[in-house]
PDB file of N, CA, C and O in Angstrom:
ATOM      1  N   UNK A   1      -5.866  -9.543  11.643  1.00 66.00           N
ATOM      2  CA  UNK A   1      -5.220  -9.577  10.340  1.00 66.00           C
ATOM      3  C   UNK A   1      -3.993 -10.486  10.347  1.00 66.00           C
ATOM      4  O   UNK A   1      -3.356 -10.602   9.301  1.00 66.00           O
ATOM      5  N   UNK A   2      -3.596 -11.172  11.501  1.00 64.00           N
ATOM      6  CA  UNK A   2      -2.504 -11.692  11.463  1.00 64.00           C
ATOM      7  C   UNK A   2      -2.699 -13.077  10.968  1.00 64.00           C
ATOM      8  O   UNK A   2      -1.743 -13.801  11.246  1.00 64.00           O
ATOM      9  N   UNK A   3      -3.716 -13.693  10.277  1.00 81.00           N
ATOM     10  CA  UNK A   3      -3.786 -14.606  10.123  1.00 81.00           C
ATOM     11  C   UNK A   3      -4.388 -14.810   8.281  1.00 81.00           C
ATOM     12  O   UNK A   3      -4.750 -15.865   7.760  1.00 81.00           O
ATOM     13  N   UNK A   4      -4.312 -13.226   7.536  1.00 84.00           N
ATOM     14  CA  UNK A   4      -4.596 -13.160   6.461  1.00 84.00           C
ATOM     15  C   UNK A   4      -3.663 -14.544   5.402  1.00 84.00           C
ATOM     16  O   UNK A   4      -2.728 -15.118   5.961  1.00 84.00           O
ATOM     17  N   UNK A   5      -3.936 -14.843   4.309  1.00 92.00           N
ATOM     18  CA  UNK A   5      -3.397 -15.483   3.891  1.00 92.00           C
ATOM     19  C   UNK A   5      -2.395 -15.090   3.083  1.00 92.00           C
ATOM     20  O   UNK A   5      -2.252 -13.879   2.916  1.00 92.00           O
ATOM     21  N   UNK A   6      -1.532 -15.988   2.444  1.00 94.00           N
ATOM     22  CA  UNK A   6      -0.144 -15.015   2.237  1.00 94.00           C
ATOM     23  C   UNK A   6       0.626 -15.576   0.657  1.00 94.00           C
ATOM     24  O   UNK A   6       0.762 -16.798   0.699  1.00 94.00           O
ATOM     25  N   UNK A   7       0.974 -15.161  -0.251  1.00 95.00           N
ATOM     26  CA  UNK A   7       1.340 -15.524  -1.613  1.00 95.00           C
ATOM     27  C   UNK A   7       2.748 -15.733  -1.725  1.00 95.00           C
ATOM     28  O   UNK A   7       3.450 -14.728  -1.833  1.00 95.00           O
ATOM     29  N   UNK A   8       3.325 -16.941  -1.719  1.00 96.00           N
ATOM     30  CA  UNK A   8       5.053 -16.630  -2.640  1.00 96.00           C
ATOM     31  C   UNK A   8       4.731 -15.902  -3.663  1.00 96.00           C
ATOM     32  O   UNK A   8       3.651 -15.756  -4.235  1.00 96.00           O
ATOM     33  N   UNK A   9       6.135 -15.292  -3.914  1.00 95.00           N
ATOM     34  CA  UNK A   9       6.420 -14.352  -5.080  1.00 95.00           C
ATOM     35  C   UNK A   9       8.101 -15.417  -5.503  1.00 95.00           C
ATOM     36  O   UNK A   9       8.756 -16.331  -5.003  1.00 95.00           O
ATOM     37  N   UNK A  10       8.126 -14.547  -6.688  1.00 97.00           N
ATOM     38  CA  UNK A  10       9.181 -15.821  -7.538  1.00 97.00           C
ATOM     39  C   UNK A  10      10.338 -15.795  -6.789  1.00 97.00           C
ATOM     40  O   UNK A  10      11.000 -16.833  -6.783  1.00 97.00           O
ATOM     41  N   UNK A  11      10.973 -14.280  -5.773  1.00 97.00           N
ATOM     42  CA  UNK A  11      11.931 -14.516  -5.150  1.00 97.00           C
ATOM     43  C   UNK A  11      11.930 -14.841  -4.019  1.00 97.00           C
ATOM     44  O   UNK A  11      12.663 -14.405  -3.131  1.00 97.00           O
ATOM     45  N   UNK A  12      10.636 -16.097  -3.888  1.00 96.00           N
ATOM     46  CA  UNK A  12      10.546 -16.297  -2.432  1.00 96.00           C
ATOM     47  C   UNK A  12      10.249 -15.723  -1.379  1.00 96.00           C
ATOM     48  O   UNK A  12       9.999 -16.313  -0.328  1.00 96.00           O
ATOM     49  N   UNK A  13      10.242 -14.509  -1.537  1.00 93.00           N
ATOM     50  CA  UNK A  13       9.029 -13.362  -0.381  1.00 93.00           C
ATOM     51  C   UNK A  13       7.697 -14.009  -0.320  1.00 93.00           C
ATOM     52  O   UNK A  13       7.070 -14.704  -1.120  1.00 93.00           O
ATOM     53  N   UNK A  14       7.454 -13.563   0.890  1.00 93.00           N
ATOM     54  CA  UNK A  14       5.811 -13.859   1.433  1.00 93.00           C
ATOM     55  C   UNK A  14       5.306 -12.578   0.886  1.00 93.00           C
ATOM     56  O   UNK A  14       6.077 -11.618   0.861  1.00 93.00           O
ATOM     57  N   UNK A  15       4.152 -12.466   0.465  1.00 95.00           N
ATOM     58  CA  UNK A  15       3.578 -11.187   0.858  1.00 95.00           C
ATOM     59  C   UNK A  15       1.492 -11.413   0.859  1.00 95.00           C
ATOM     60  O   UNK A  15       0.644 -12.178   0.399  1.00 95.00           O
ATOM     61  N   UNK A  16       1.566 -10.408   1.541  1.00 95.00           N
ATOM     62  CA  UNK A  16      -0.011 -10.612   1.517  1.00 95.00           C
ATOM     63  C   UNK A  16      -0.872 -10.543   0.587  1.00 95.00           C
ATOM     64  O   UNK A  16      -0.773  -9.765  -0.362  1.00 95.00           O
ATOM     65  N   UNK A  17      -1.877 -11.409   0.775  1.00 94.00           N
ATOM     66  CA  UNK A  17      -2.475 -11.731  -0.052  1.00 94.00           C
ATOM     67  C   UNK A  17      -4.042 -10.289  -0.039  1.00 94.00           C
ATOM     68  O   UNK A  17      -4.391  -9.606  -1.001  1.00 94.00           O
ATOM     69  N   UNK A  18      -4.536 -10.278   1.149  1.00 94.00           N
ATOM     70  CA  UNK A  18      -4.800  -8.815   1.262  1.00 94.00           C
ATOM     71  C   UNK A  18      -4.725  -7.287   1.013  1.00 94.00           C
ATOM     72  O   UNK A  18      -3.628  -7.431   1.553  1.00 94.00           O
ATOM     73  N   UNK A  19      -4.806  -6.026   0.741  1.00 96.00           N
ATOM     74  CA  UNK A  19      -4.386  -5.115   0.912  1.00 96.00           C
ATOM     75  C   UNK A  19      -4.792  -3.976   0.415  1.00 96.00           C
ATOM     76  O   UNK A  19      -4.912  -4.182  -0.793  1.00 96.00           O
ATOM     77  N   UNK A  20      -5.016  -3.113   0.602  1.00 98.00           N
ATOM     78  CA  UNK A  20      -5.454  -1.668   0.784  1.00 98.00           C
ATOM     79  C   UNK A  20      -5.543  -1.175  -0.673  1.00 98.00           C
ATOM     80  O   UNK A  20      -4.450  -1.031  -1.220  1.00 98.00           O
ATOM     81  N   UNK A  21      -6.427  -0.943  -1.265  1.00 97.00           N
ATOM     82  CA  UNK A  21      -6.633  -0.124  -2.288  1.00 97.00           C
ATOM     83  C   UNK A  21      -6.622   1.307  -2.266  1.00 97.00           C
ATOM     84  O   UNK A  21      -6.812   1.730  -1.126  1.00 97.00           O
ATOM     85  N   UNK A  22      -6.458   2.242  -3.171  1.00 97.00           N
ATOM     86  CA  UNK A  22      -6.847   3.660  -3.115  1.00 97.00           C
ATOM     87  C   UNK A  22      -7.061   4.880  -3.711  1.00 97.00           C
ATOM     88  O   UNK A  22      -6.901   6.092  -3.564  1.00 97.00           O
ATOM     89  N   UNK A  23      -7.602   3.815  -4.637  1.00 97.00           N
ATOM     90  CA  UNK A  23      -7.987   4.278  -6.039  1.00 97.00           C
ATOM     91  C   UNK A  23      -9.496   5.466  -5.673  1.00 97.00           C
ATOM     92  O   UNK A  23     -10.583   5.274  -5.129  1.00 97.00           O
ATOM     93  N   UNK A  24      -8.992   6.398  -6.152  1.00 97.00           N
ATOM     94  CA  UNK A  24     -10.174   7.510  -6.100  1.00 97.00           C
ATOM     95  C   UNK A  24     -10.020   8.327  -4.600  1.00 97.00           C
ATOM     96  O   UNK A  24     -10.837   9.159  -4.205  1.00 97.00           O
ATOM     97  N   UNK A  25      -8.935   7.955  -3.941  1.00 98.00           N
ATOM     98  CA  UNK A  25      -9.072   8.783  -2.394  1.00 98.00           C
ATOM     99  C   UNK A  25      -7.956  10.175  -2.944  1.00 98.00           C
ATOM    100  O   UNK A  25      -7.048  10.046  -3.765  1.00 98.00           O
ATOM    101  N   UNK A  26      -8.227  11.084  -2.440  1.00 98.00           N
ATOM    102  CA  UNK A  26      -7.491  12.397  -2.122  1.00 98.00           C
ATOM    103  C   UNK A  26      -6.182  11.798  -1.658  1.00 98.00           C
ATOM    104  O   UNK A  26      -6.087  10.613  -1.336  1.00 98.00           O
ATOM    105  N   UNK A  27      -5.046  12.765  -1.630  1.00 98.00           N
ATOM    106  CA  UNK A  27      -3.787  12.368  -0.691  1.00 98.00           C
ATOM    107  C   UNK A  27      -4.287  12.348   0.933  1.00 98.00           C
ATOM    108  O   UNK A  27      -3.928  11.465   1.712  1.00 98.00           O
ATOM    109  N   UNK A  28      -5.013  13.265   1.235  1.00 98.00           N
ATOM    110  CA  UNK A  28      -5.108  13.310   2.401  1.00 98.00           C
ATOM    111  C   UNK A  28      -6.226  11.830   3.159  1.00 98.00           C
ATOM    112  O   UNK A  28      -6.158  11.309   4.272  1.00 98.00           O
ATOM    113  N   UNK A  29      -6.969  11.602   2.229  1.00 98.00           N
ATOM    114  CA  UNK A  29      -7.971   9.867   2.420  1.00 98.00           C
ATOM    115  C   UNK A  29      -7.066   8.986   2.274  1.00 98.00           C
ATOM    116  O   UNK A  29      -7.288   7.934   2.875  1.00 98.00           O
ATOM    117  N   UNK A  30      -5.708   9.070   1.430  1.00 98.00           N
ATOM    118  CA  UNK A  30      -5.340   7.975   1.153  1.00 98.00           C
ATOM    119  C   UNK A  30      -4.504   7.530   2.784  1.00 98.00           C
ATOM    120  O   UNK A  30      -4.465   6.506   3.467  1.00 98.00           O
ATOM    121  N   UNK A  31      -3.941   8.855   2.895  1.00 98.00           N
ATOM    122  CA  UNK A  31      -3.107   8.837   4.179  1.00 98.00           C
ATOM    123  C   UNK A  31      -3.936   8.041   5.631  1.00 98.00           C
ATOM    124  O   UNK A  31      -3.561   7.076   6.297  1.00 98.00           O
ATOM    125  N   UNK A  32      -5.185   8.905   5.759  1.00 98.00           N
ATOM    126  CA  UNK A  32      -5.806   8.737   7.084  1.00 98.00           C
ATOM    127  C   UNK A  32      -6.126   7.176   6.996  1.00 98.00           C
ATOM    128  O   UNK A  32      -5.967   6.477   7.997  1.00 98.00           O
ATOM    129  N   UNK A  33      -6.732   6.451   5.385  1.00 98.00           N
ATOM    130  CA  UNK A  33      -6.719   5.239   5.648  1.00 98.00           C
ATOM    131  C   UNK A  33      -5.424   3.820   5.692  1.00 98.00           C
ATOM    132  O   UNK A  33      -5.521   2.635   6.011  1.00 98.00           O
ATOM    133  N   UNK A  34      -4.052   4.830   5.111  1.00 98.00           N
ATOM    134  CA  UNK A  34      -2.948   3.724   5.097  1.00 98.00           C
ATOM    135  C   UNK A  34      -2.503   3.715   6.189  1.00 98.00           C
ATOM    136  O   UNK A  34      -1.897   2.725   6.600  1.00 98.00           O
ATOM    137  N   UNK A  35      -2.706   4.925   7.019  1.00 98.00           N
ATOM    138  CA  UNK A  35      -1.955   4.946   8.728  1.00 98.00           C
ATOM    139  C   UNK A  35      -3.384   3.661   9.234  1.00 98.00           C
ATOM    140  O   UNK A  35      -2.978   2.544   9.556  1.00 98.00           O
ATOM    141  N   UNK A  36      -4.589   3.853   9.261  1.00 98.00           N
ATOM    142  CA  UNK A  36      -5.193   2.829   9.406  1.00 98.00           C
ATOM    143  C   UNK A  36      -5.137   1.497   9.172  1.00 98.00           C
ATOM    144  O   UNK A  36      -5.559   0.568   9.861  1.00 98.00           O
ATOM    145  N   UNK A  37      -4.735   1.494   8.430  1.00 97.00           N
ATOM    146  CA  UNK A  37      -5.504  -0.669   7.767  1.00 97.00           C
ATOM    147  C   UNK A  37      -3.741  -0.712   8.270  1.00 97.00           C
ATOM    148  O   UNK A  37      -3.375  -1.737   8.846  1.00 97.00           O
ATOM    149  N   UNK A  38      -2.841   0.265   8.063  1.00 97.00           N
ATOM    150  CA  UNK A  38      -1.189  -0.639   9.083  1.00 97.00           C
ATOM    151  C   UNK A  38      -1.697  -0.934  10.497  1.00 97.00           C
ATOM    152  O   UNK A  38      -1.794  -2.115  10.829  1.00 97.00           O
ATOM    153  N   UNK A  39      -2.017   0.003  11.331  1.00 96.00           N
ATOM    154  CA  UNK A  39      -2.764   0.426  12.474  1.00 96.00           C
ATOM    155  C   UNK A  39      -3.432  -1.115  13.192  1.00 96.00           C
ATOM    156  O   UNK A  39      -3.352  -1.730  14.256  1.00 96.00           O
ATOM    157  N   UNK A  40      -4.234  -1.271  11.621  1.00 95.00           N
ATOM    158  CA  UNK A  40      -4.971  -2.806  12.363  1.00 95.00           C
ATOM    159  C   UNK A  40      -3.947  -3.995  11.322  1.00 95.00           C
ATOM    160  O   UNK A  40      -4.740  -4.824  10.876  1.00 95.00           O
ATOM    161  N   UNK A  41      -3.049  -4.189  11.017  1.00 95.00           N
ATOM    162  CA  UNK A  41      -2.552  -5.344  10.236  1.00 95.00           C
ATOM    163  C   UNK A  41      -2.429  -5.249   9.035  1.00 95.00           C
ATOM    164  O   UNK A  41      -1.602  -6.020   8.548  1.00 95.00           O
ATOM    165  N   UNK A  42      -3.077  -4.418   8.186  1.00 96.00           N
ATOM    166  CA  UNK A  42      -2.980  -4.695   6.769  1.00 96.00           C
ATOM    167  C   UNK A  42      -0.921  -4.362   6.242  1.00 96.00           C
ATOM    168  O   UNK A  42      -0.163  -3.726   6.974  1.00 96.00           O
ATOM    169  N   UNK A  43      -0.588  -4.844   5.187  1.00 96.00           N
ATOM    170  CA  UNK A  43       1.035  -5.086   5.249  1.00 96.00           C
ATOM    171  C   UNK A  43       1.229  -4.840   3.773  1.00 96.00           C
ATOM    172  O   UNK A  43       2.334  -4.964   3.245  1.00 96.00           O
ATOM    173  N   UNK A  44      -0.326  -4.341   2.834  1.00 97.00           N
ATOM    174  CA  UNK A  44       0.095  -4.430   1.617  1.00 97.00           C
ATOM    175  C   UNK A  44      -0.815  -3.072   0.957  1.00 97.00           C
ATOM    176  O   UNK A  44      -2.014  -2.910   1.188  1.00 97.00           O
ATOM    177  N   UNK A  45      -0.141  -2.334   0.266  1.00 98.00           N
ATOM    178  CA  UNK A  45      -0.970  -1.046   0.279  1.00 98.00           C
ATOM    179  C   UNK A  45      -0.871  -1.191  -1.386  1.00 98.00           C
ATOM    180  O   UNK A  45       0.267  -1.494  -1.746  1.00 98.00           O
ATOM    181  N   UNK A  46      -1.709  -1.056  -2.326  1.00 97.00           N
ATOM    182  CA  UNK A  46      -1.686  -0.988  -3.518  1.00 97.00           C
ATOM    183  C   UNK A  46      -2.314   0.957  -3.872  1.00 97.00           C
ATOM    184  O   UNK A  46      -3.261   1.530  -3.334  1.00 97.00           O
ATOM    185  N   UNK A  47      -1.363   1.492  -4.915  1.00 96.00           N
ATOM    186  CA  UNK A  47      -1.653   2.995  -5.417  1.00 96.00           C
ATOM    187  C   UNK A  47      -1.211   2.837  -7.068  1.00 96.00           C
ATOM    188  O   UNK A  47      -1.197   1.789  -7.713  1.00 96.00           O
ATOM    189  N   UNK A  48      -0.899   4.048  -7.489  1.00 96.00           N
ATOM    190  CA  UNK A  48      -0.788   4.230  -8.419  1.00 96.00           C
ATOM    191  C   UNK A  48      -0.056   5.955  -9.080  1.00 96.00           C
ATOM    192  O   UNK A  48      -0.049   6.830  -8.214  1.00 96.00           O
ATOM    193  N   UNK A  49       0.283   6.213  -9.938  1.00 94.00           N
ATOM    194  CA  UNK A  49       0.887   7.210 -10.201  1.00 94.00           C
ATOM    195  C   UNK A  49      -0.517   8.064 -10.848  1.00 94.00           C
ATOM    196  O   UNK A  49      -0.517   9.291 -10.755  1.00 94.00           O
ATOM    197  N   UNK A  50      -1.356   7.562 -11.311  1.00 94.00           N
ATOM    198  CA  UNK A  50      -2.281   8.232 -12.082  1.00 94.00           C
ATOM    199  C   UNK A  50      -3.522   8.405 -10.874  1.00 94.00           C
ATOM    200  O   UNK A  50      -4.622   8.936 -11.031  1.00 94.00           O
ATOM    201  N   UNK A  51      -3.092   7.921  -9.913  1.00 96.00           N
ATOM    202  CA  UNK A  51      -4.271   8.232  -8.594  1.00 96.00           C
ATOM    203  C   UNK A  51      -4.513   9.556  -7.995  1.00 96.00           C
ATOM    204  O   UNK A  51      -5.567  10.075  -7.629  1.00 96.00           O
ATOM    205  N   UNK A  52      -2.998  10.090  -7.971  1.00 96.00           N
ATOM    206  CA  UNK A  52      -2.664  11.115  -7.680  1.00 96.00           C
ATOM    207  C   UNK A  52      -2.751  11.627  -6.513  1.00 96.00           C
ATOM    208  O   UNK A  52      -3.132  12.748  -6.175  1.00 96.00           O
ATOM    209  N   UNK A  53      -2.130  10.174  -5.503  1.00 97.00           N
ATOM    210  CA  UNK A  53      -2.139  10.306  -4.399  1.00 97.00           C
ATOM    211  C   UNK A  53      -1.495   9.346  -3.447  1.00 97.00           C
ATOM    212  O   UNK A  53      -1.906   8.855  -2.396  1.00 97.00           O
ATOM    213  N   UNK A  54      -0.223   9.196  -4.191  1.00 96.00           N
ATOM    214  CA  UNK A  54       0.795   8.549  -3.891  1.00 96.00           C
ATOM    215  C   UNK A  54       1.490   9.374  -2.310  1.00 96.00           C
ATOM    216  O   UNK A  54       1.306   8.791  -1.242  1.00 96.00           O
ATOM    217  N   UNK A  55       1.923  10.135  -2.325  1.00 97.00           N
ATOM    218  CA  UNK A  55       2.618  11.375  -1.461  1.00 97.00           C
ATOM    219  C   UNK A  55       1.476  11.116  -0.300  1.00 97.00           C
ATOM    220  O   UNK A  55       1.861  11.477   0.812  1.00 97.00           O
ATOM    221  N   UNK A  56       0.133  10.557  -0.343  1.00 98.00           N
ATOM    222  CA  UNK A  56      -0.250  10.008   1.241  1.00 98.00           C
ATOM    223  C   UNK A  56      -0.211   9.255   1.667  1.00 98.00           C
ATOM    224  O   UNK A  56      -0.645   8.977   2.784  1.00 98.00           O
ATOM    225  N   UNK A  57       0.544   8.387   0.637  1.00 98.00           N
ATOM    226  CA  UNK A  57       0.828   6.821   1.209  1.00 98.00           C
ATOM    227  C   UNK A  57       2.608   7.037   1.365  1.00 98.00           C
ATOM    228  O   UNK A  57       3.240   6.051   1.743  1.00 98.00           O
ATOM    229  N   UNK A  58       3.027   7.751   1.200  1.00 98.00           N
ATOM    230  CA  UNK A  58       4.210   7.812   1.849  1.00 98.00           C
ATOM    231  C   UNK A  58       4.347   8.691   2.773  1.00 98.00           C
ATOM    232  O   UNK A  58       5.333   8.422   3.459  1.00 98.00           O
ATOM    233  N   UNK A  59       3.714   9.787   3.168  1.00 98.00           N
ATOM    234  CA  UNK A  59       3.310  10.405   4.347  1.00 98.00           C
ATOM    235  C   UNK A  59       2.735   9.410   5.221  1.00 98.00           C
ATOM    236  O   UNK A  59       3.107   9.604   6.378  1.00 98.00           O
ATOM    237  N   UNK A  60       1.937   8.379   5.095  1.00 98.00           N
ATOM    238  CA  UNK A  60       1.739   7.001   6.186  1.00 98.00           C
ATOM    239  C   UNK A  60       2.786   6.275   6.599  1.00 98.00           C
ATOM    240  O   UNK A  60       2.853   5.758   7.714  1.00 98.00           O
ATOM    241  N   UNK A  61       3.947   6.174   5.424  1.00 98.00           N
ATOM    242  CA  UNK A  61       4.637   5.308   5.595  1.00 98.00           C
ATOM    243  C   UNK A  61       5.771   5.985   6.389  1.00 98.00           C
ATOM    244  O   UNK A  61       6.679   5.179   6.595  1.00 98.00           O
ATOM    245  N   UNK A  62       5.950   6.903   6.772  1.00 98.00           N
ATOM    246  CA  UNK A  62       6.836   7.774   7.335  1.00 98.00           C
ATOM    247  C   UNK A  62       6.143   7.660   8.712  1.00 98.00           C
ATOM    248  O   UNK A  62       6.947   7.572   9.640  1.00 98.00           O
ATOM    249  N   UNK A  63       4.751   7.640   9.084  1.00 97.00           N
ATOM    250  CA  UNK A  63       4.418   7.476  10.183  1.00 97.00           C
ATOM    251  C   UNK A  63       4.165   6.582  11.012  1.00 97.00           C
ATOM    252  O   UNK A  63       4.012   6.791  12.216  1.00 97.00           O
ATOM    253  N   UNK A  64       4.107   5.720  10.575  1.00 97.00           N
ATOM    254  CA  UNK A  64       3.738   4.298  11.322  1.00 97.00           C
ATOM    255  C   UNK A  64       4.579   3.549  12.098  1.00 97.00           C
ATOM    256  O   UNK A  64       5.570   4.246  11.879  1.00 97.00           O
ATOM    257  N   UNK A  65       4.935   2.806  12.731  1.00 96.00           N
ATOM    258  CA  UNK A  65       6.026   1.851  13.759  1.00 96.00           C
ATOM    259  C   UNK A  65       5.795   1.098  13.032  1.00 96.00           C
ATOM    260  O   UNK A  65       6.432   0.151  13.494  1.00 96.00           O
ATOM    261  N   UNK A  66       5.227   0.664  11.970  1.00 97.00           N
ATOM    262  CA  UNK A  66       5.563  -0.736  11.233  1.00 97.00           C
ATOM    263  C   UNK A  66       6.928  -0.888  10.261  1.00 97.00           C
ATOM    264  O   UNK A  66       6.827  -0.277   9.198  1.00 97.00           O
ATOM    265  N   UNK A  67       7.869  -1.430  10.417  1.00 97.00           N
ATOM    266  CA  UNK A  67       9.078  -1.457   9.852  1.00 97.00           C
ATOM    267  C   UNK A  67       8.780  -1.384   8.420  1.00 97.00           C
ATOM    268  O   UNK A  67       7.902  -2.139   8.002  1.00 97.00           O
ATOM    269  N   UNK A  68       9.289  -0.702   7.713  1.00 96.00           N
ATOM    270  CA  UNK A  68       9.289  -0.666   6.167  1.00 96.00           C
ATOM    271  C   UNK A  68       9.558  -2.191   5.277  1.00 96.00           C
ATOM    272  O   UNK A  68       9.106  -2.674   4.239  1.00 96.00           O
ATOM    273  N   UNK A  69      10.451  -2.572   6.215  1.00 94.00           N
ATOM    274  CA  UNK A  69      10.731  -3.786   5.222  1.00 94.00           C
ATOM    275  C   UNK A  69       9.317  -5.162   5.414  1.00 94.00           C
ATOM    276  O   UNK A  69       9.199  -6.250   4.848  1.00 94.00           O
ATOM    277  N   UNK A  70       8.510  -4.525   6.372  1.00 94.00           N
ATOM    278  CA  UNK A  70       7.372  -5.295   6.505  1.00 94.00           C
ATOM    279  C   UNK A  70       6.100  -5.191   5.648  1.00 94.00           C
ATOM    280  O   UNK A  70       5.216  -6.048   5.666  1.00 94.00           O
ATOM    281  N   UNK A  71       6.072  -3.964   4.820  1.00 97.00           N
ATOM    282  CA  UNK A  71       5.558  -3.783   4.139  1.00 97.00           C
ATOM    283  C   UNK A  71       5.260  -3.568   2.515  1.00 97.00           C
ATOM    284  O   UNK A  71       5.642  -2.544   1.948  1.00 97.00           O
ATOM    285  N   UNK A  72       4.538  -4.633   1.814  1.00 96.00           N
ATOM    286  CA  UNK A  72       4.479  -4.191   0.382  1.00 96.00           C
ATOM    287  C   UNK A  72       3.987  -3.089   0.133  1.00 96.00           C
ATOM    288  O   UNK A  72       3.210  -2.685   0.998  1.00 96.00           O
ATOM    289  N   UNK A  73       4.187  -2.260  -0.971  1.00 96.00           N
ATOM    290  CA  UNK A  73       3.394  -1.162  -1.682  1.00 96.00           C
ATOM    291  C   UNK A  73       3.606  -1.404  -3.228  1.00 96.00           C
ATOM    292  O   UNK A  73       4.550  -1.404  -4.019  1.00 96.00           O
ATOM    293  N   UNK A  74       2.554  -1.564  -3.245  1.00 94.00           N
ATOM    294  CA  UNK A  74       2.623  -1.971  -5.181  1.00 94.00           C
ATOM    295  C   UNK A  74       1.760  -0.222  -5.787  1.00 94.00           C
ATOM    296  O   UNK A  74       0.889   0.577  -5.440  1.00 94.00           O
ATOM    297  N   UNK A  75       2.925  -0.498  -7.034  1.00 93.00           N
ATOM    298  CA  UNK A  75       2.363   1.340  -8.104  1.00 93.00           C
ATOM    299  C   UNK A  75       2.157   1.000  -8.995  1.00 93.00           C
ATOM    300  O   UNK A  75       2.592  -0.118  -9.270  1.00 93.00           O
ATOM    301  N   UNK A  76       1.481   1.634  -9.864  1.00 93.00           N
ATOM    302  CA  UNK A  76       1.463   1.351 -11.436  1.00 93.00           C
ATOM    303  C   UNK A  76       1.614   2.338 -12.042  1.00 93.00           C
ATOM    304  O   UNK A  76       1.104   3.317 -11.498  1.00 93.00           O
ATOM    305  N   UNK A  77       2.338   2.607 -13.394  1.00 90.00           N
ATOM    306  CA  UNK A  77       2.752   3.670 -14.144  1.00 90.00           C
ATOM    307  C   UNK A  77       1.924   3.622 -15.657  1.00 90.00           C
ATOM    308  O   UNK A  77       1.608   2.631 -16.315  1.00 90.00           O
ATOM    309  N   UNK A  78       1.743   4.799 -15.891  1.00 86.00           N
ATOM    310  CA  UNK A  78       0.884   4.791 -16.946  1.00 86.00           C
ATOM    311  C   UNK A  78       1.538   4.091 -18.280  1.00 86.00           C
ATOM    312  O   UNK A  78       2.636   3.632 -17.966  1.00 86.00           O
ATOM    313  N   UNK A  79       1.249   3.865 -19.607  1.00 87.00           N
ATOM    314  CA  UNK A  79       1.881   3.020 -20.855  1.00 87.00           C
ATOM    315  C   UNK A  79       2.989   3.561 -21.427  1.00 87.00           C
ATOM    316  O   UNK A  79       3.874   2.991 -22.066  1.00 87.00           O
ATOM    317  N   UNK A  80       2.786   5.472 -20.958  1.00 84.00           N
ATOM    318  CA  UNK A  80       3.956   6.411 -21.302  1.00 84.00           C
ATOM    319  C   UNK A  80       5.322   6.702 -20.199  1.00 84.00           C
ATOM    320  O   UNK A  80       6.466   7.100 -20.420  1.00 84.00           O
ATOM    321  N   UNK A  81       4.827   6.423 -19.321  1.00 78.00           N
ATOM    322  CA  UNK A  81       5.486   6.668 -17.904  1.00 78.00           C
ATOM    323  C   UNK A  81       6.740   6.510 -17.864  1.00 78.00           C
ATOM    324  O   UNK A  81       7.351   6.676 -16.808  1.00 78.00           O
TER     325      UNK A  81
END
């Protein structure tokens, strides 16, 4: 994965162009696979508030040796949110 390809963003961050979906997993799927795809390289975890399973992607993110600031996590909030 270290050779995934990689996007500027407008403030000049890299970020990956790759990354983890988890749409439709339980908290507990979302977890076992975000400690995973960090595990092997992945650096960009995409969730959502209406997934309802946010709280396992930050239970991953609490676990991993990958530095936080190495990692994107993109959310989305519903139109009322």
């Amino acid at each position: 994965m270290a050779d995934q390809p990689l996007i500027k963003l407008h403030d000049g961050n890299m970020m990956p162009q790759l990354g983890l979906g988890v749409w439709q997993a339980s908290i507990e799927e979302a977890r076992n696979a975000a400690v995973k795809a960090l595990n092997v390289g992945y650096r960009s975890i995409d969730t959502a508030a209406i997934y309802k399973n946010e709280e396992g992607i930050g239970q991953a993110l609490q676990e991993t040796d990958v530095p936080r600031d190495d990692i994107f996590v993109t959310t989305k909030l519903w139109n009322d949110d």
